[in-house]
Short mmCIF file of C-alpha atoms in Angstrom, two decimals:
data_model
loop_
_atom_site.label_atom_id
_atom_site.label_comp_id
_atom_site.label_asym_id
_atom_site.label_seq_id
_atom_site.Cartn_x
_atom_site.Cartn_y
_atom_site.Cartn_z
CA UNK A 28 -75.59 68.17 -4.31
CA UNK A 29 -72.85 67.59 -1.74
CA UNK A 30 -73.35 66.94 1.90
CA UNK A 31 -71.47 70.15 2.75
CA UNK A 32 -74.00 72.16 0.74
CA UNK A 33 -76.82 70.56 2.79
CA UNK A 34 -75.24 71.62 6.02
CA UNK A 35 -74.64 75.17 4.77
CA UNK A 36 -78.29 75.24 3.57
CA UNK A 37 -79.60 74.19 6.98
CA UNK A 38 -77.29 76.66 8.82
CA UNK A 39 -78.45 79.43 6.47
CA UNK A 40 -82.14 78.74 7.27
CA UNK A 41 -81.31 78.65 11.06
CA UNK A 42 -79.40 81.93 10.73
CA UNK A 43 -82.35 83.52 8.86
CA UNK A 44 -84.68 82.60 11.69
CA UNK A 45 -82.30 84.04 14.35
CA UNK A 46 -81.24 86.98 12.16
CA UNK A 47 -84.83 88.38 11.99
CA UNK A 48 -84.65 89.01 15.73
CA UNK A 49 -81.17 90.47 15.90
CA UNK A 50 -80.55 94.24 16.02
CA UNK A 51 -78.69 95.63 12.98
CA UNK A 52 -75.40 96.22 14.78
CA UNK A 53 -75.22 92.53 15.72
CA UNK A 54 -76.53 91.02 12.50
CA UNK A 55 -73.34 91.44 10.47
CA UNK A 56 -70.97 90.06 13.19
CA UNK A 57 -73.27 87.16 13.98
CA UNK A 58 -73.72 86.20 10.28
CA UNK A 59 -69.93 86.45 9.82
CA UNK A 60 -69.18 84.38 12.90
CA UNK A 61 -71.65 81.71 11.66
CA UNK A 62 -69.92 81.73 8.29
CA UNK A 63 -66.52 81.46 9.90
CA UNK A 64 -67.63 78.56 12.09
CA UNK A 65 -69.13 76.69 9.11
CA UNK A 66 -66.09 77.09 6.83
CA UNK A 67 -63.70 76.24 9.73
CA UNK A 68 -65.69 73.09 10.42
CA UNK A 69 -65.52 71.78 6.85
CA UNK A 70 -62.44 73.39 5.37
CA UNK A 71 -59.89 74.82 7.82
CA UNK A 72 -57.37 75.58 5.08
CA UNK A 73 -59.99 77.49 3.13
CA UNK A 74 -60.67 79.66 6.10
CA UNK A 75 -56.96 80.22 6.60
CA UNK A 76 -56.66 81.31 2.95
CA UNK A 77 -59.74 83.49 3.21
CA UNK A 78 -58.39 85.35 6.22
CA UNK A 79 -55.02 85.88 4.40
CA UNK A 80 -56.94 87.15 1.36
CA UNK A 81 -58.94 89.57 3.49
CA UNK A 82 -55.74 90.80 5.10
CA UNK A 83 -54.16 91.26 1.60
CA UNK A 84 -57.21 93.09 0.28
CA UNK A 85 -57.30 95.35 3.33
CA UNK A 86 -53.61 96.18 3.24
CA UNK A 87 -53.53 96.80 -0.56
CA UNK A 88 -56.65 99.01 -0.54
CA UNK A 89 -55.31 101.00 2.48
CA UNK A 90 -51.86 101.44 0.85
CA UNK A 91 -53.50 102.65 -2.34
CA UNK A 92 -55.76 105.10 -0.48
CA UNK A 93 -52.89 106.43 1.66
CA UNK A 94 -50.56 107.05 -1.30
CA UNK A 95 -53.25 109.21 -2.87
CA UNK A 96 -52.79 107.76 -6.35
CA UNK A 97 -53.30 104.42 -8.09
CA UNK A 98 -50.47 102.08 -7.21
CA UNK A 99 -49.63 98.82 -8.97
CA UNK A 100 -49.69 97.08 -5.60
CA UNK A 101 -53.49 96.76 -5.72
CA UNK A 102 -53.37 95.10 -9.17
CA UNK A 103 -50.50 92.92 -7.94
CA UNK A 104 -52.69 91.84 -4.96
CA UNK A 105 -55.53 91.01 -7.34
CA UNK A 106 -53.12 88.92 -9.43
CA UNK A 107 -51.89 87.07 -6.34
CA UNK A 108 -55.51 86.30 -5.35
CA UNK A 109 -56.30 84.91 -8.85
CA UNK A 110 -53.07 82.93 -9.06
CA UNK A 111 -53.53 81.50 -5.55
CA UNK A 112 -57.03 80.29 -6.44
CA UNK A 113 -55.71 78.43 -9.50
CA UNK A 114 -52.76 76.78 -7.68
CA UNK A 115 -54.20 76.16 -4.19
CA UNK A 116 -57.29 74.46 -5.68
CA UNK A 117 -54.98 71.81 -7.13
CA UNK A 118 -54.10 70.74 -3.59
CA UNK A 119 -56.86 68.19 -3.36
CA UNK A 120 -55.80 66.99 0.13
CA UNK A 121 -57.70 70.00 1.52
CA UNK A 122 -61.28 71.04 0.94
CA UNK A 123 -61.73 74.51 -0.53
CA UNK A 124 -65.28 75.52 0.45
CA UNK A 125 -66.35 78.73 -1.30
CA UNK A 126 -62.80 79.63 -2.33
CA UNK A 127 -63.74 80.54 -5.93
CA UNK A 128 -66.48 82.87 -4.72
CA UNK A 129 -64.52 84.76 -2.07
CA UNK A 130 -61.56 85.18 -4.46
CA UNK A 131 -63.86 86.99 -6.92
CA UNK A 132 -65.36 89.06 -4.14
CA UNK A 133 -61.96 90.26 -3.02
CA UNK A 134 -60.74 90.96 -6.57
CA UNK A 135 -63.90 93.04 -7.03
CA UNK A 136 -63.12 95.09 -3.90
CA UNK A 137 -59.46 95.50 -4.93
CA UNK A 138 -60.26 96.65 -8.45
CA UNK A 139 -63.07 98.99 -7.36
CA UNK A 140 -60.77 100.62 -4.74
CA UNK A 141 -58.04 100.91 -7.43
CA UNK A 142 -60.57 102.63 -9.73
CA UNK A 143 -61.55 104.90 -6.73
CA UNK A 144 -65.21 103.93 -6.91
CA UNK A 145 -65.34 103.97 -3.09
CA UNK A 146 -62.95 104.51 -0.16
CA UNK A 147 -60.90 101.56 1.19
CA UNK A 148 -63.07 99.42 3.45
CA UNK A 149 -62.32 98.76 7.12
CA UNK A 150 -61.11 95.37 8.25
CA UNK A 151 -64.37 94.79 10.12
CA UNK A 152 -66.52 95.60 7.01
CA UNK A 153 -64.36 93.25 4.86
CA UNK A 154 -64.73 90.43 7.36
CA UNK A 155 -68.46 90.82 7.58
CA UNK A 156 -68.76 91.07 3.80
CA UNK A 157 -66.61 88.00 3.07
CA UNK A 158 -67.98 85.80 5.81
CA UNK A 159 -71.71 86.44 5.32
CA UNK A 160 -72.96 82.88 5.70
CA UNK A 161 -75.88 82.69 3.20
CA UNK A 162 -73.74 83.43 0.17
CA UNK A 163 -70.55 81.38 0.96
CA UNK A 164 -71.29 78.08 -0.71
CA UNK A 165 -73.16 79.04 -3.95
CA UNK A 166 -73.08 82.80 -4.17
CA UNK A 167 -74.42 85.11 -5.45
CA UNK A 168 -71.16 87.06 -5.71
CA UNK A 169 -72.74 90.00 -3.93
CA UNK A 170 -71.11 93.45 -4.33
CA UNK A 171 -69.51 95.26 -1.46
CA UNK A 172 -71.13 98.69 -1.81
CA UNK A 173 -74.58 97.25 -2.14
CA UNK A 174 -74.07 94.99 0.91
CA UNK A 175 -72.82 97.87 3.01
CA UNK A 176 -75.80 100.01 1.93
CA UNK A 177 -78.18 97.17 2.78
CA UNK A 178 -76.67 96.73 6.23
CA UNK A 179 -76.91 100.51 6.84
CA UNK A 180 -80.48 100.74 5.68
CA UNK A 181 -81.71 97.38 6.95
CA UNK A 182 -85.42 97.20 7.42
CA UNK A 183 -87.11 94.07 8.84
CA UNK A 184 -90.80 93.91 8.09
CA UNK A 185 -93.44 91.17 8.22
CA UNK A 186 -93.70 91.35 4.44
CA UNK A 187 -89.91 90.82 3.93
CA UNK A 188 -89.88 87.93 6.39
CA UNK A 189 -92.86 86.13 4.82
CA UNK A 190 -91.64 86.72 1.23
CA UNK A 191 -88.09 85.54 2.17
CA UNK A 192 -89.50 82.45 3.94
CA UNK A 193 -91.60 81.63 0.86
CA UNK A 194 -88.53 82.11 -1.37
CA UNK A 195 -86.57 79.65 0.83
CA UNK A 196 -89.45 77.12 0.58
CA UNK A 197 -89.54 77.40 -3.24
CA UNK A 198 -85.77 77.15 -3.39
CA UNK A 199 -85.71 74.00 -1.33
CA UNK A 200 -88.42 72.44 -3.46
CA UNK A 201 -86.50 73.37 -6.60
CA UNK A 202 -83.23 71.92 -5.23
CA UNK A 203 -84.42 68.87 -3.36
CA UNK A 204 -87.54 67.71 -5.17
CA UNK A 205 -86.97 68.83 -8.78
CA UNK A 206 -83.16 68.92 -8.94
CA UNK A 207 -82.48 66.12 -6.49
CA UNK A 208 -85.25 63.60 -6.93
CA UNK A 209 -86.99 64.17 -10.27
CA UNK A 210 -83.76 64.78 -12.25
CA UNK A 211 -81.94 61.83 -10.69
CA UNK A 212 -84.90 59.58 -11.66
CA UNK A 213 -84.70 60.90 -15.26
CA UNK A 214 -80.85 60.60 -15.39
CA UNK A 215 -80.51 57.20 -13.73
CA UNK A 216 -83.71 55.36 -14.59
CA UNK A 217 -85.76 56.85 -17.41
CA UNK A 218 -83.12 58.07 -19.92
CA UNK A 219 -80.72 55.09 -19.77
CA UNK A 220 -83.64 52.77 -20.60
CA UNK A 221 -84.49 54.79 -23.73
CA UNK A 222 -81.14 55.46 -25.32
CA UNK A 223 -77.81 53.59 -25.70
CA UNK A 224 -75.19 54.18 -23.04
CA UNK A 225 -72.34 55.43 -25.27
CA UNK A 226 -72.06 57.62 -28.35
CA UNK A 227 -72.14 61.26 -29.30
CA UNK A 228 -75.93 61.76 -29.15
CA UNK A 229 -76.43 59.98 -25.79
CA UNK A 230 -73.61 62.11 -24.37
CA UNK A 231 -75.28 65.19 -25.75
CA UNK A 232 -78.64 64.23 -24.18
CA UNK A 233 -77.04 63.51 -20.77
CA UNK A 234 -75.17 66.83 -21.01
CA UNK A 235 -78.44 68.69 -21.75
CA UNK A 236 -80.03 67.02 -18.70
CA UNK A 237 -76.97 68.04 -16.67
CA UNK A 238 -77.52 71.67 -17.61
CA UNK A 239 -81.18 71.54 -16.55
CA UNK A 240 -80.25 69.74 -13.30
CA UNK A 241 -77.49 72.28 -12.58
CA UNK A 242 -79.99 75.08 -13.06
CA UNK A 243 -82.54 73.53 -10.76
CA UNK A 244 -80.08 72.87 -7.94
CA UNK A 245 -78.05 76.01 -8.32
CA UNK A 246 -80.93 78.42 -8.73
CA UNK A 247 -82.79 76.72 -5.90
CA UNK A 248 -79.82 77.19 -3.50
CA UNK A 249 -79.39 80.79 -4.72
CA UNK A 250 -83.08 81.30 -3.82
CA UNK A 251 -82.39 79.96 -0.33
CA UNK A 252 -79.51 82.45 0.06
CA UNK A 253 -81.56 85.38 -1.28
CA UNK A 254 -84.63 84.45 0.73
CA UNK A 255 -82.61 84.04 3.94
CA UNK A 256 -81.03 87.48 3.36
CA UNK A 257 -84.48 88.98 2.68
CA UNK A 258 -85.76 87.54 5.99
CA UNK A 259 -82.94 89.33 7.75
CA UNK A 260 -83.88 92.58 5.94
CA UNK A 261 -81.05 92.52 3.39
CA UNK A 262 -81.60 92.50 -0.41
CA UNK A 263 -78.73 90.89 -2.24
CA UNK A 264 -78.28 90.44 -5.98
CA UNK A 265 -80.35 87.97 -7.98
CA UNK A 266 -78.39 85.12 -9.61
CA UNK A 267 -80.81 83.71 -12.29
CA UNK A 268 -83.48 85.29 -14.46
CA UNK A 269 -85.23 82.42 -16.28
CA UNK A 270 -82.13 81.43 -18.35
CA UNK A 271 -83.95 78.81 -20.34
CA UNK A 272 -86.32 81.44 -21.72
CA UNK A 273 -83.33 83.07 -23.44
CA UNK A 274 -83.73 83.99 -27.14
CA UNK A 275 -80.03 83.45 -27.97
CA UNK A 276 -76.70 82.76 -26.35
CA UNK A 277 -75.99 86.40 -25.63
CA UNK A 278 -79.31 86.63 -23.85
CA UNK A 279 -78.61 83.35 -22.02
CA UNK A 280 -75.30 84.56 -20.48
CA UNK A 281 -77.04 87.68 -19.25
CA UNK A 282 -79.61 85.55 -17.40
CA UNK A 283 -77.44 82.65 -16.14
CA UNK A 284 -75.45 83.06 -12.90
CA UNK A 285 -75.83 86.78 -13.33
CA UNK A 286 -73.56 87.82 -10.44
CA UNK A 287 -70.68 85.93 -12.06
CA UNK A 288 -71.38 86.97 -15.64
CA UNK A 289 -71.70 90.58 -14.48
CA UNK A 290 -68.34 90.26 -12.72
CA UNK A 291 -66.73 88.93 -15.93
CA UNK A 292 -68.33 91.57 -18.04
CA UNK A 293 -67.18 94.38 -15.74
CA UNK A 294 -63.66 93.26 -14.86
CA UNK A 295 -62.71 91.21 -17.94
CA UNK A 296 -64.81 91.85 -21.06
CA UNK A 297 -65.03 95.63 -20.83
CA UNK A 298 -61.35 96.39 -20.06
CA UNK A 299 -60.13 93.90 -22.72
CA UNK A 300 -62.64 94.98 -25.36
CA UNK A 301 -61.90 98.68 -24.79
CA UNK A 302 -58.10 98.12 -24.76
CA UNK A 303 -57.99 96.03 -27.90
CA UNK A 304 -61.04 97.60 -29.64
CA UNK A 305 -62.02 93.95 -30.45
CA UNK A 306 -65.15 92.76 -28.66
CA UNK A 307 -64.45 89.23 -29.91
CA UNK A 308 -61.17 89.16 -27.88
CA UNK A 309 -63.07 90.48 -24.89
CA UNK A 310 -65.67 87.72 -25.20
CA UNK A 311 -62.99 85.05 -25.47
CA UNK A 312 -61.06 86.40 -22.49
CA UNK A 313 -64.28 86.60 -20.38
CA UNK A 314 -65.26 83.07 -21.24
CA UNK A 315 -61.66 81.82 -20.52
CA UNK A 316 -61.79 83.39 -17.07
CA UNK A 317 -65.24 81.84 -16.56
CA UNK A 318 -63.84 78.45 -17.56
CA UNK A 319 -60.69 78.69 -15.42
CA UNK A 320 -62.86 79.85 -12.56
CA UNK A 321 -64.71 76.55 -12.71
CA UNK A 322 -61.61 74.40 -13.00
CA UNK A 323 -58.07 74.79 -14.34
CA UNK A 324 -58.02 72.13 -17.01
CA UNK A 325 -57.75 71.63 -20.80
CA UNK A 326 -61.46 70.65 -20.75
CA UNK A 327 -62.54 74.01 -19.46
CA UNK A 328 -60.18 75.90 -21.76
CA UNK A 329 -61.81 74.20 -24.76
CA UNK A 330 -65.21 74.67 -23.18
CA UNK A 331 -64.57 78.40 -22.91
CA UNK A 332 -63.59 78.59 -26.58
CA UNK A 333 -66.75 76.68 -27.57
CA UNK A 334 -69.01 78.96 -25.56
CA UNK A 335 -67.26 82.12 -26.80
CA UNK A 336 -67.64 80.97 -30.35
CA UNK A 337 -71.37 80.40 -29.62
CA UNK A 338 -71.71 83.99 -28.42
CA UNK A 339 -69.84 85.36 -31.42
CA UNK A 340 -71.88 83.28 -33.93
CA UNK A 341 -75.09 84.25 -32.19
CA UNK A 342 -74.14 87.96 -32.42
CA UNK A 343 -73.14 87.62 -36.08
CA UNK A 344 -75.96 85.38 -37.36
CA UNK A 345 -78.72 86.66 -35.07
CA UNK A 346 -80.12 89.23 -37.48
CA UNK A 347 -80.30 86.64 -40.28
CA UNK A 348 -82.06 83.97 -38.22
CA UNK A 349 -85.61 83.32 -39.53
CA UNK A 350 -88.37 84.19 -37.15
CA UNK A 351 -90.79 81.28 -36.62
CA UNK A 352 -94.46 81.86 -36.00
CA UNK A 353 -95.70 82.57 -32.44
CA UNK A 354 -95.16 79.85 -29.82
CA UNK A 355 -92.87 77.87 -32.07
CA UNK A 356 -90.29 80.66 -31.98
CA UNK A 357 -90.59 80.95 -28.18
CA UNK A 358 -89.92 77.19 -27.87
CA UNK A 359 -87.31 76.73 -30.63
CA UNK A 360 -84.89 79.51 -29.58
CA UNK A 361 -84.40 78.28 -25.98
CA UNK A 362 -84.05 74.70 -27.34
CA UNK A 363 -81.36 75.85 -29.70
CA UNK A 364 -79.56 77.65 -26.82
CA UNK A 365 -79.66 74.50 -24.70
CA UNK A 366 -78.53 72.38 -27.61
CA UNK A 367 -75.43 74.58 -28.16
CA UNK A 368 -74.55 74.77 -24.46
CA UNK A 369 -74.86 71.03 -23.91
CA UNK A 370 -73.10 70.10 -27.17
CA UNK A 371 -69.90 71.48 -25.58
CA UNK A 372 -69.51 68.34 -23.43
CA UNK A 373 -69.46 65.66 -26.19
CA UNK A 374 -67.41 67.86 -28.54
CA UNK A 375 -64.90 69.01 -25.94
CA UNK A 376 -64.35 65.56 -24.44
CA UNK A 377 -63.68 64.10 -27.88
CA UNK A 378 -61.33 67.00 -28.77
CA UNK A 379 -59.53 66.52 -25.46
CA UNK A 380 -58.97 62.83 -26.32
CA UNK A 381 -57.66 63.74 -29.74
CA UNK A 382 -55.22 66.35 -28.33
CA UNK B 15 -98.52 89.32 1.86
CA UNK B 16 -96.26 86.91 0.10
CA UNK B 17 -95.93 86.89 -3.74
CA UNK B 18 -97.82 83.58 -3.97
CA UNK B 19 -100.63 84.90 -1.74
CA UNK B 20 -100.88 88.04 -3.89
CA UNK B 21 -101.16 85.86 -6.95
CA UNK B 22 -103.87 83.66 -5.37
CA UNK B 23 -105.77 86.75 -4.23
CA UNK B 24 -106.19 87.84 -7.87
CA UNK B 25 -108.67 85.02 -8.54
CA UNK B 26 -109.76 83.80 -5.08
CA UNK B 27 -111.59 85.48 -2.17
CA UNK B 28 -109.33 86.18 0.86
CA UNK B 29 -110.26 83.21 3.02
CA UNK B 30 -110.10 80.74 0.20
CA UNK B 31 -106.74 82.21 -0.90
CA UNK B 32 -105.39 81.77 2.68
CA UNK B 33 -106.62 78.17 2.76
CA UNK B 34 -105.07 77.44 -0.64
CA UNK B 35 -101.84 79.02 0.46
CA UNK B 36 -101.72 76.84 3.62
CA UNK B 37 -102.49 73.76 1.57
CA UNK B 38 -99.74 74.54 -0.91
CA UNK B 39 -97.13 75.25 1.82
CA UNK B 40 -98.02 71.98 3.58
CA UNK B 41 -97.73 69.97 0.33
CA UNK B 42 -94.33 71.59 -0.47
CA UNK B 43 -93.02 70.93 3.03
CA UNK B 44 -94.18 67.34 2.82
CA UNK B 45 -92.33 66.93 -0.45
CA UNK B 46 -89.13 68.50 0.94
CA UNK B 47 -89.18 66.32 4.03
CA UNK B 48 -89.91 63.23 1.98
CA UNK B 49 -87.01 63.69 -0.40
CA UNK B 50 -84.56 65.48 1.90
CA UNK B 51 -82.83 62.30 3.04
CA UNK B 52 -83.07 63.05 6.76
CA UNK B 53 -82.35 59.40 7.47
CA UNK B 54 -78.96 59.66 5.81
CA UNK B 55 -78.05 62.68 7.87
CA UNK B 56 -79.26 60.96 11.11
CA UNK B 57 -77.17 57.87 10.31
CA UNK B 58 -74.20 60.10 9.65
CA UNK B 59 -74.57 61.58 13.12
CA UNK B 60 -75.20 58.25 14.82
CA UNK B 61 -72.07 56.84 13.24
CA UNK B 62 -70.13 59.74 14.60
CA UNK B 63 -69.47 61.05 11.14
CA UNK B 64 -67.41 58.08 10.14
#
């Protein structure tokens, strides 16, 4: 985990403690100012781009609402946001804290306004939504209407505060102790002593450990964000639902980073699948967007094709898979899922070299 | 009542559950502070971030 993530984590906990005492009309602006200060401190260019993006979202949504019909300008603005994320991220001289997350949030608002799901938001609401500190660094990619509703109906109770604080504690243990310490011991000391350093199978084993480590750190930090929001009386979307208990790859992607996979399903898979009448193309496009969202590289393009083929195979072969007795089935299926996911790394890196 | 306390209350009497909860929280906080790397952050500040 990066040092920036630590500082955001500490600031989130501090905000949660202060936020419980704040009246509702001040909570949004204070959380947004805290978010703005944190991003400005670590990534001034990211905050400049975020403010431009908020301005673009606001202007496009307003223009659409004023014209009284769907204009291509909103879709054009969503395209600009996506293209800018891809190209600006390549400028490695500047840090881009949270850029991938706030781009998806703004595209979500733009597309929902274009589909007339809700009226164009005010500039103040957009700023509060985008700069909400707890979700900046690791998400979840919370939804605008739910966030607005939560702010309107905010209720702070002793139960919410204690449950939220406990969630933060568990999240920190998961991130720091399990993800940070235990996994680094396994990856750096235990596993290298047991297996050779290079080769397909060692790469596979390290990749599998990487997936487990990623889950522990990422889900832990998501818990901190969700717990801090709960302490302040706001319920935001869950991000993980025991992904390593998944029965197959389709099930896995509905449990892993749920706010992102839901975004891809709603704004990529469903439109593509309904337009082409080919769910396979929808899955491939959704995974390509997921891959490019992580990084614009050949590796992630191949990674997306690998994961999409896993979903398609899982869907096709699922009914023919033999059911093992009792506990064995409950253990074997998640193991198979993890094996497929982690096999992407050794396969894709070798394909990349060949290409 | 936190989710953990509710779970402890299913098989422990109230006072014992509260004591167990306090013990678990203390142990977890101890683990976090042990592995957090506060020293590194302190050194970062002392060095002026450089």
